[in-house]
mmCIF file of C-alpha atoms and ligand atoms in Angstrom:
data_model
loop_
_atom_site.group_PDB
_atom_site.id
_atom_site.type_symbol
_atom_site.label_atom_id
_atom_site.label_comp_id
_atom_site.label_asym_id
_atom_site.label_seq_id
_atom_site.Cartn_x
_atom_site.Cartn_y
_atom_site.Cartn_z
ATOM 1 C CA MET A 1 41.934 -265.981 -49.305
ATOM 2 C CA ALA A 2 45.363 -266.087 -50.980
ATOM 3 C CA TYR A 3 45.921 -263.870 -53.850
ATOM 4 C CA GLU A 4 48.943 -263.607 -56.242
ATOM 5 C CA HIS A 5 49.023 -259.876 -56.831
ATOM 6 C CA ILE A 6 47.357 -258.326 -53.880
ATOM 7 C CA LEU A 7 47.369 -258.596 -50.120
ATOM 8 C CA THR A 8 44.217 -258.202 -48.152
ATOM 9 C CA GLU A 9 43.526 -257.659 -44.395
ATOM 10 C CA THR A 10 40.660 -256.311 -42.348
ATOM 11 C CA ARG A 11 41.335 -253.787 -39.634
ATOM 12 C CA ASN A 12 38.395 -252.860 -37.392
ATOM 13 C CA GLY A 13 35.647 -252.506 -39.891
ATOM 14 C CA VAL A 14 37.977 -251.577 -42.788
ATOM 15 C CA GLY A 15 38.967 -253.773 -45.637
ATOM 16 C CA LEU A 16 42.568 -253.048 -46.795
ATOM 17 C CA ILE A 17 43.724 -254.044 -50.288
ATOM 18 C CA THR A 18 47.503 -253.573 -50.934
ATOM 19 C CA LEU A 19 48.545 -253.728 -54.596
ATOM 20 C CA ASN A 20 51.551 -256.164 -54.594
ATOM 21 C CA ARG A 21 53.543 -256.562 -57.741
ATOM 22 C CA PRO A 22 56.674 -254.601 -56.516
ATOM 23 C CA LYS A 23 58.848 -255.922 -59.366
ATOM 24 C CA ALA A 24 56.478 -254.238 -61.905
ATOM 25 C CA LEU A 25 55.688 -251.286 -59.844
ATOM 26 C CA ASN A 26 52.240 -252.674 -59.252
ATOM 27 C CA ALA A 27 51.353 -252.494 -63.139
ATOM 28 C CA LEU A 28 47.732 -253.439 -63.287
ATOM 29 C CA CYS A 29 47.548 -256.636 -65.272
ATOM 30 C CA SER A 30 44.176 -258.320 -65.827
ATOM 31 C CA ASP A 31 44.757 -260.982 -63.102
ATOM 32 C CA LEU A 32 45.503 -258.160 -60.462
ATOM 33 C CA ILE A 33 42.180 -256.348 -61.445
ATOM 34 C CA ALA A 34 40.308 -259.620 -61.092
ATOM 35 C CA GLU A 35 41.686 -260.121 -57.615
ATOM 36 C CA VAL A 36 40.808 -256.545 -56.618
ATOM 37 C CA SER A 37 37.287 -257.099 -57.881
ATOM 38 C CA GLU A 38 36.945 -260.482 -56.025
ATOM 39 C CA ALA A 39 38.223 -258.795 -52.772
ATOM 40 C CA LEU A 40 35.764 -255.996 -53.141
ATOM 41 C CA ASP A 41 32.968 -258.427 -53.738
ATOM 42 C CA GLY A 42 34.011 -260.135 -50.439
ATOM 43 C CA TYR A 43 34.006 -256.671 -48.587
ATOM 44 C CA GLU A 44 30.649 -255.785 -50.017
ATOM 45 C CA LYS A 45 29.143 -258.917 -48.673
ATOM 46 C CA ASP A 46 30.862 -258.742 -45.286
ATOM 47 C CA GLU A 47 28.474 -256.948 -42.749
ATOM 48 C CA LYS A 48 31.519 -256.109 -40.608
ATOM 49 C CA ILE A 49 33.203 -253.989 -43.227
ATOM 50 C CA GLY A 50 32.133 -250.363 -43.548
ATOM 51 C CA ALA A 51 34.739 -249.004 -45.858
ATOM 52 C CA VAL A 52 37.666 -250.132 -47.948
ATOM 53 C CA VAL A 53 41.174 -248.666 -48.630
ATOM 54 C CA ILE A 54 43.172 -249.471 -51.662
ATOM 55 C CA THR A 55 46.874 -248.705 -51.475
ATOM 56 C CA GLY A 56 50.198 -249.683 -53.222
ATOM 57 C CA SER A 57 53.729 -249.420 -52.027
ATOM 58 C CA GLU A 58 55.688 -246.213 -50.837
ATOM 59 C CA LYS A 59 57.393 -246.256 -54.420
ATOM 60 C CA ALA A 60 54.331 -246.857 -56.523
ATOM 61 C CA PHE A 61 50.511 -246.944 -56.008
ATOM 62 C CA ALA A 62 50.405 -248.236 -59.508
ATOM 63 C CA ALA A 63 52.586 -247.314 -62.660
ATOM 64 C CA GLY A 64 49.567 -247.942 -65.023
ATOM 65 C CA ALA A 65 48.012 -250.751 -67.080
ATOM 66 C CA ASP A 66 50.619 -253.456 -67.676
ATOM 67 C CA ILE A 67 52.256 -252.381 -70.789
ATOM 68 C CA LYS A 68 53.827 -255.799 -71.357
ATOM 69 C CA GLU A 69 50.322 -257.371 -71.394
ATOM 70 C CA MET A 70 49.124 -254.813 -73.811
ATOM 71 C CA SER A 71 51.949 -254.454 -76.144
ATOM 72 C CA SER A 72 50.860 -257.214 -78.678
ATOM 73 C CA MET A 73 47.135 -256.662 -78.216
ATOM 74 C CA SER A 74 45.234 -256.318 -81.606
ATOM 75 C CA TYR A 75 42.109 -254.235 -82.049
ATOM 76 C CA MET A 76 39.956 -257.431 -82.089
ATOM 77 C CA ASP A 77 41.596 -258.481 -78.778
ATOM 78 C CA ALA A 78 40.797 -255.114 -77.182
ATOM 79 C CA TYR A 79 37.249 -254.887 -78.651
ATOM 80 C CA LEU A 80 36.056 -258.340 -78.433
ATOM 81 C CA GLY A 81 37.672 -258.913 -74.984
ATOM 82 C CA ASP A 82 36.248 -255.558 -73.752
ATOM 83 C CA PHE A 83 39.606 -254.658 -72.502
ATOM 84 C CA ILE A 84 39.434 -252.276 -69.421
ATOM 85 C CA THR A 85 35.704 -252.695 -68.726
ATOM 86 C CA PRO A 86 36.320 -255.120 -65.759
ATOM 87 C CA TRP A 87 38.077 -252.121 -63.961
ATOM 88 C CA ASP A 88 34.639 -250.454 -63.777
ATOM 89 C CA ARG A 89 34.020 -252.759 -60.790
ATOM 90 C CA VAL A 90 35.963 -250.452 -58.532
ATOM 91 C CA ALA A 91 33.780 -247.454 -59.346
ATOM 92 C CA GLN A 92 30.657 -249.452 -58.841
ATOM 93 C CA ASN A 93 31.417 -250.404 -55.356
ATOM 94 C CA ARG A 94 28.610 -249.367 -52.960
ATOM 95 C CA LYS A 95 30.766 -248.970 -49.785
ATOM 96 C CA PRO A 96 33.137 -246.136 -49.788
ATOM 97 C CA ILE A 97 36.671 -246.759 -51.061
ATOM 98 C CA ILE A 98 39.722 -244.533 -50.179
ATOM 99 C CA ALA A 99 42.797 -244.611 -52.437
ATOM 100 C CA ALA A 100 45.905 -244.133 -50.358
ATOM 101 C CA VAL A 101 48.501 -243.106 -53.011
ATOM 102 C CA ALA A 102 52.283 -242.897 -52.498
ATOM 103 C CA GLY A 103 54.801 -242.718 -55.289
ATOM 104 C CA TYR A 104 53.704 -243.182 -58.985
ATOM 105 C CA ALA A 105 50.013 -243.315 -59.823
ATOM 106 C CA LEU A 106 50.391 -243.197 -63.618
ATOM 107 C CA GLY A 107 48.031 -243.997 -66.444
ATOM 108 C CA GLY A 108 45.732 -246.736 -65.119
ATOM 109 C CA GLY A 109 47.129 -246.178 -61.624
ATOM 110 C CA CYS A 110 45.848 -242.557 -61.702
ATOM 111 C CA GLU A 111 42.517 -243.796 -63.169
ATOM 112 C CA LEU A 112 42.198 -246.512 -60.629
ATOM 113 C CA ALA A 113 42.806 -243.990 -57.850
ATOM 114 C CA MET A 114 40.123 -241.712 -59.322
ATOM 115 C CA MET A 115 37.585 -244.522 -59.392
ATOM 116 C CA CYS A 116 37.757 -244.479 -55.647
ATOM 117 C CA ASP A 117 35.676 -242.025 -53.605
ATOM 118 C CA PHE A 118 38.589 -239.872 -52.532
ATOM 119 C CA ILE A 119 42.291 -239.918 -52.711
ATOM 120 C CA LEU A 120 44.830 -239.353 -49.819
ATOM 121 C CA ALA A 121 48.150 -238.672 -51.112
ATOM 122 C CA GLY A 122 51.602 -239.390 -49.564
ATOM 123 C CA ASP A 123 53.824 -236.313 -49.890
ATOM 124 C CA ASN A 124 55.920 -238.334 -52.571
ATOM 125 C CA ALA A 125 52.861 -238.958 -54.738
ATOM 126 C CA LYS A 126 53.173 -238.368 -58.590
ATOM 127 C CA PHE A 127 50.056 -238.468 -60.684
ATOM 128 C CA GLY A 128 50.116 -238.544 -64.553
ATOM 129 C CA GLN A 129 48.332 -239.792 -67.618
ATOM 130 C CA PRO A 130 51.545 -240.680 -69.771
ATOM 131 C CA GLU A 131 49.616 -242.898 -72.324
ATOM 132 C CA ILE A 132 50.169 -240.350 -75.011
ATOM 133 C CA THR A 133 54.049 -241.294 -74.869
ATOM 134 C CA LEU A 134 53.026 -244.797 -75.707
ATOM 135 C CA GLY A 135 50.942 -243.954 -78.655
ATOM 136 C CA VAL A 136 47.552 -244.323 -77.017
ATOM 137 C CA MET A 137 45.274 -242.156 -74.721
ATOM 138 C CA PRO A 138 43.803 -242.871 -71.325
ATOM 139 C CA GLY A 139 41.400 -245.820 -71.573
ATOM 140 C CA ALA A 140 40.183 -246.225 -67.910
ATOM 141 C CA GLY A 141 38.498 -242.911 -67.406
ATOM 142 C CA GLY A 142 41.406 -240.478 -67.371
ATOM 143 C CA SER A 143 40.175 -238.206 -70.030
ATOM 144 C CA GLN A 144 36.872 -238.011 -68.314
ATOM 145 C CA ARG A 145 37.367 -238.288 -64.526
ATOM 146 C CA LEU A 146 40.548 -236.107 -64.685
ATOM 147 C CA THR A 147 38.782 -233.402 -66.415
ATOM 148 C CA ARG A 148 36.137 -233.356 -63.836
ATOM 149 C CA PHE A 149 38.540 -233.404 -60.951
ATOM 150 C CA VAL A 150 40.891 -230.666 -62.197
ATOM 151 C CA GLY A 151 39.253 -228.967 -65.032
ATOM 152 C CA LYS A 152 39.758 -228.815 -68.833
ATOM 153 C CA SER A 153 42.929 -226.732 -69.016
ATOM 154 C CA LYS A 154 44.999 -228.894 -66.557
ATOM 155 C CA ALA A 155 43.403 -232.235 -67.821
ATOM 156 C CA MET A 156 44.424 -231.248 -71.413
ATOM 157 C CA ASP A 157 47.887 -230.399 -70.100
ATOM 158 C CA MET A 158 48.327 -233.829 -68.366
ATOM 159 C CA CYS A 159 46.855 -235.983 -71.092
ATOM 160 C CA LEU A 160 48.526 -234.171 -73.988
ATOM 161 C CA THR A 161 52.035 -233.868 -72.606
ATOM 162 C CA GLY A 162 52.125 -236.799 -70.313
ATOM 163 C CA ARG A 163 53.810 -234.568 -67.569
ATOM 164 C CA MET A 164 53.521 -235.812 -63.927
ATOM 165 C CA MET A 165 51.896 -233.692 -61.135
ATOM 166 C CA ASP A 166 53.295 -233.795 -57.674
ATOM 167 C CA ALA A 167 51.228 -234.169 -54.438
ATOM 168 C CA GLU A 168 51.048 -230.381 -53.818
ATOM 169 C CA GLU A 169 49.854 -229.567 -57.260
ATOM 170 C CA ALA A 170 47.276 -232.390 -57.042
ATOM 171 C CA GLU A 171 45.955 -231.035 -53.668
ATOM 172 C CA ARG A 172 45.807 -227.407 -55.045
ATOM 173 C CA CYS A 173 43.744 -228.468 -57.938
ATOM 174 C CA GLY A 174 41.354 -230.785 -56.090
ATOM 175 C CA LEU A 175 42.517 -234.261 -57.352
ATOM 176 C CA VAL A 176 43.370 -235.286 -53.745
ATOM 177 C CA SER A 177 41.709 -234.438 -50.574
ATOM 178 C CA ARG A 178 44.774 -234.008 -48.503
ATOM 179 C CA ILE A 179 48.547 -234.903 -48.190
ATOM 180 C CA VAL A 180 50.164 -236.791 -45.443
ATOM 181 C CA PRO A 181 53.771 -238.007 -44.981
ATOM 182 C CA ALA A 182 54.268 -241.053 -47.145
ATOM 183 C CA GLY A 183 55.267 -243.111 -44.144
ATOM 184 C CA ASP A 184 51.968 -242.453 -42.332
ATOM 185 C CA LEU A 185 49.770 -242.796 -45.306
ATOM 186 C CA VAL A 186 48.270 -246.231 -44.784
ATOM 187 C CA GLU A 187 47.764 -245.754 -41.147
ATOM 188 C CA GLU A 188 46.017 -242.289 -41.804
ATOM 189 C CA ALA A 189 43.906 -243.852 -44.638
ATOM 190 C CA VAL A 190 42.703 -246.804 -42.484
ATOM 191 C CA LYS A 191 41.978 -244.308 -39.542
ATOM 192 C CA THR A 192 39.920 -242.227 -41.953
ATOM 193 C CA ALA A 193 38.152 -245.278 -43.185
ATOM 194 C CA GLN A 194 37.444 -246.447 -39.628
ATOM 195 C CA LYS A 195 35.794 -243.127 -38.941
ATOM 196 C CA ILE A 196 33.546 -243.655 -41.786
ATOM 197 C CA ALA A 197 32.990 -247.367 -40.899
ATOM 198 C CA ASP A 198 31.769 -246.325 -37.364
ATOM 199 C CA PHE A 199 28.922 -244.331 -38.979
ATOM 200 C CA SER A 200 25.507 -245.911 -40.121
ATOM 201 C CA LEU A 201 26.400 -248.020 -43.279
ATOM 202 C CA PRO A 202 23.158 -247.381 -45.065
ATOM 203 C CA ILE A 203 23.487 -243.668 -44.500
ATOM 204 C CA VAL A 204 27.077 -243.684 -45.573
ATOM 205 C CA MET A 205 26.123 -245.621 -48.685
ATOM 206 C CA MET A 206 23.352 -243.213 -49.659
ATOM 207 C CA THR A 207 25.628 -240.211 -48.947
ATOM 208 C CA LYS A 208 28.096 -241.688 -51.383
ATOM 209 C CA GLU A 209 25.436 -242.355 -53.964
ATOM 210 C CA SER A 210 24.041 -238.734 -53.666
ATOM 211 C CA VAL A 211 27.569 -237.109 -54.201
ATOM 212 C CA ASN A 212 28.165 -239.345 -57.185
ATOM 213 C CA ARG A 213 24.844 -238.473 -58.642
ATOM 214 C CA SER A 214 26.136 -234.848 -58.850
ATOM 215 C CA TYR A 215 28.410 -235.942 -61.727
ATOM 216 C CA GLU A 216 25.577 -237.560 -63.509
ATOM 217 C CA THR A 217 22.749 -235.135 -63.678
ATOM 218 C CA THR A 218 21.587 -231.466 -63.567
ATOM 219 C CA LEU A 219 21.687 -229.465 -60.379
ATOM 220 C CA ASN A 220 17.871 -229.524 -60.048
ATOM 221 C CA GLU A 221 17.641 -233.297 -60.577
ATOM 222 C CA GLY A 222 20.450 -233.779 -58.211
ATOM 223 C CA LEU A 223 18.861 -231.721 -55.615
ATOM 224 C CA LYS A 224 15.597 -233.636 -55.839
ATOM 225 C CA PHE A 225 17.550 -236.864 -55.530
ATOM 226 C CA GLU A 226 19.325 -235.609 -52.549
ATOM 227 C CA ARG A 227 15.977 -234.468 -51.097
ATOM 228 C CA ARG A 228 14.308 -237.909 -51.508
ATOM 229 C CA LEU A 229 17.228 -239.676 -49.866
ATOM 230 C CA PHE A 230 17.334 -237.230 -47.077
ATOM 231 C CA HIS A 231 13.739 -237.687 -46.384
ATOM 232 C CA SER A 232 13.920 -241.481 -46.549
ATOM 233 C CA MET A 233 16.558 -241.316 -43.708
ATOM 234 C CA PHE A 234 13.890 -240.393 -41.371
ATOM 235 C CA ALA A 235 12.547 -244.035 -41.762
ATOM 236 C CA THR A 236 15.842 -245.419 -40.292
ATOM 237 C CA GLU A 237 16.515 -246.365 -36.733
ATOM 238 C CA ASP A 238 20.035 -244.780 -36.987
ATOM 239 C CA GLN A 239 18.604 -241.345 -37.746
ATOM 240 C CA SER A 240 16.617 -241.596 -34.394
ATOM 241 C CA GLU A 241 19.531 -242.937 -32.696
ATOM 242 C CA GLY A 242 21.971 -240.253 -34.149
ATOM 243 C CA MET A 243 19.722 -237.278 -33.116
ATOM 244 C CA ALA A 244 18.705 -238.825 -29.780
ATOM 245 C CA ALA A 245 22.354 -239.284 -28.857
ATOM 246 C CA PHE A 246 23.143 -235.570 -29.727
ATOM 247 C CA VAL A 247 20.341 -234.440 -27.517
ATOM 248 C CA ASP A 248 21.339 -236.809 -24.614
ATOM 249 C CA LYS A 249 25.043 -235.782 -25.029
ATOM 250 C CA ARG A 250 26.299 -239.285 -25.656
ATOM 251 C CA LYS A 251 28.013 -241.145 -28.443
ATOM 252 C CA PRO A 252 25.480 -242.899 -30.932
ATOM 253 C CA GLN A 253 25.345 -246.567 -31.237
ATOM 254 C CA PHE A 254 24.463 -247.160 -34.912
ATOM 255 C CA LYS A 255 22.798 -250.420 -35.840
ATOM 256 C CA ASN A 256 22.952 -250.092 -39.702
ATOM 257 C CA LYS A 257 19.057 -250.255 -39.625
HETATM 258 N N1 CAA B 301 53.539 -252.046 -67.224
HETATM 259 C C1 CAA B 301 54.438 -252.973 -67.094
HETATM 260 N N2 CAA B 301 55.677 -252.915 -66.439
HETATM 261 C C2 CAA B 301 55.951 -251.771 -65.948
HETATM 262 C C3 CAA B 301 55.080 -250.699 -65.976
HETATM 263 C C4 CAA B 301 53.941 -250.702 -66.564
HETATM 264 N N3 CAA B 301 52.930 -249.804 -66.670
HETATM 265 N N4 CAA B 301 55.630 -249.681 -65.325
HETATM 266 C C5 CAA B 301 56.891 -250.126 -64.809
HETATM 267 N N5 CAA B 301 57.086 -251.380 -65.192
HETATM 268 C C6 CAA B 301 58.162 -252.286 -64.881
HETATM 269 C C7 CAA B 301 59.409 -251.936 -65.794
HETATM 270 O O1 CAA B 301 59.258 -252.581 -67.083
HETATM 271 C C8 CAA B 301 60.535 -252.543 -64.878
HETATM 272 O O2 CAA B 301 60.514 -253.901 -65.211
HETATM 273 P P1 CAA B 301 61.877 -254.664 -65.518
HETATM 274 O O3 CAA B 301 62.757 -254.515 -64.183
HETATM 275 O O4 CAA B 301 61.629 -256.091 -65.897
HETATM 276 O O5 CAA B 301 62.304 -253.929 -66.694
HETATM 277 C C9 CAA B 301 60.030 -252.360 -63.519
HETATM 278 O O6 CAA B 301 58.604 -252.065 -63.485
HETATM 279 C C10 CAA B 301 60.638 -250.991 -62.913
HETATM 280 O O7 CAA B 301 60.404 -250.012 -63.731
HETATM 281 P P2 CAA B 301 61.531 -249.007 -64.239
HETATM 282 O O8 CAA B 301 62.885 -249.628 -64.265
HETATM 283 O O9 CAA B 301 61.081 -248.195 -65.390
HETATM 284 O O10 CAA B 301 61.463 -248.015 -62.915
HETATM 285 P P3 CAA B 301 62.073 -246.531 -62.824
HETATM 286 O O11 CAA B 301 61.971 -246.011 -61.388
HETATM 287 O O12 CAA B 301 63.154 -246.216 -63.635
HETATM 288 O O13 CAA B 301 60.792 -245.573 -63.566
HETATM 289 C C11 CAA B 301 58.457 -245.204 -64.020
HETATM 290 C C12 CAA B 301 59.539 -245.714 -62.982
HETATM 291 C C13 CAA B 301 58.764 -243.690 -64.336
HETATM 292 C C14 CAA B 301 57.030 -245.237 -63.318
HETATM 293 C C15 CAA B 301 58.550 -246.035 -65.220
HETATM 294 O O14 CAA B 301 58.538 -247.378 -64.890
HETATM 295 C C16 CAA B 301 57.395 -245.711 -66.200
HETATM 296 O O15 CAA B 301 57.375 -244.670 -66.921
HETATM 297 N N6 CAA B 301 56.543 -246.793 -66.209
HETATM 298 C C17 CAA B 301 55.383 -246.751 -67.165
HETATM 299 C C18 CAA B 301 54.247 -245.620 -66.869
HETATM 300 C C19 CAA B 301 53.305 -245.617 -67.959
HETATM 301 O O16 CAA B 301 53.424 -245.136 -69.051
HETATM 302 N N7 CAA B 301 52.013 -245.918 -67.469
HETATM 303 C C20 CAA B 301 50.868 -245.803 -68.367
HETATM 304 C C21 CAA B 301 50.629 -247.232 -68.919
HETATM 305 S S1 CAA B 301 49.328 -247.279 -70.180
HETATM 306 C C22 CAA B 301 47.857 -247.258 -69.307
HETATM 307 O O17 CAA B 301 47.843 -247.214 -68.099
HETATM 308 C C23 CAA B 301 46.618 -247.302 -70.173
HETATM 309 C C24 CAA B 301 45.286 -246.971 -69.610
HETATM 310 O O18 CAA B 301 44.889 -245.935 -69.559
HETATM 311 C C25 CAA B 301 44.519 -248.028 -68.972
#
């Protein structure tokens, strides 16, 4: 499938999406978001794919929503066109997505990374919500997801001043899971995604669902949800295989059943 603004490839059970608008620092125009959604639809349907990586370039993961596309938009264009809502497709993906972020992840770029399941950062990564400098506020989840990641004080600091956070600060405050040298980032992210893709896909998907549920509900309801899913796993062949393999001291052969 040929796209204009992204590159796609599959590597051993992993779908790799590379944002590719280098002249605009991967600014997220509507067509790019539509292409990412289409690529994700394909990977969701592809039985051979167990996890996805979204990355950009070494200079920019993405420098935000496309300001040139937005600059002449009216309130009615934004409201009736339901601007930004198509981006939600990324957060709705059922298979896990790793964001591999090097360089700038600003505005919508930071928000897109936070829609993924976790973020691996290159050591040159810079995160920020600079919308305030443009006379707007984050519109793709920044004021909500960033607050859940880093807490109110730092989220306020980022959203109200528009300052950037480097990779070390992002790791310290829990925005990213770990930092790797920028040059090794994609390889490391794909390796991590391959590790996930080697596990049982239904178990991986239920685990993702359960962790995400913790954001949406009370502790007690979340624990009940987790317990139901955990019990249901004893109806899978992969649970029998995983535990039998441990007892037999061999590598499990998961069948996604
Ligand atoms: N939209 C459109 N074009 C962008 C862009 C964006 N978000 N970010 C960068 N570009 C373009 C620039 O206009 C420039 O294009 P031209 O060569 O045609 O002028 C090209 O990319 C290179 O950018 P710079 O020359 O500015 O590169 P730099 O290295 O000097 O600076 C930067 C890099 C600090 C990231 C700077 O480009 C910048 O501040 N970009 C805007 C960041 C921003 O404000 N993002 C938030 C967008 S709003 C949003 O995302 C809303 C939301 O919540 C959904």
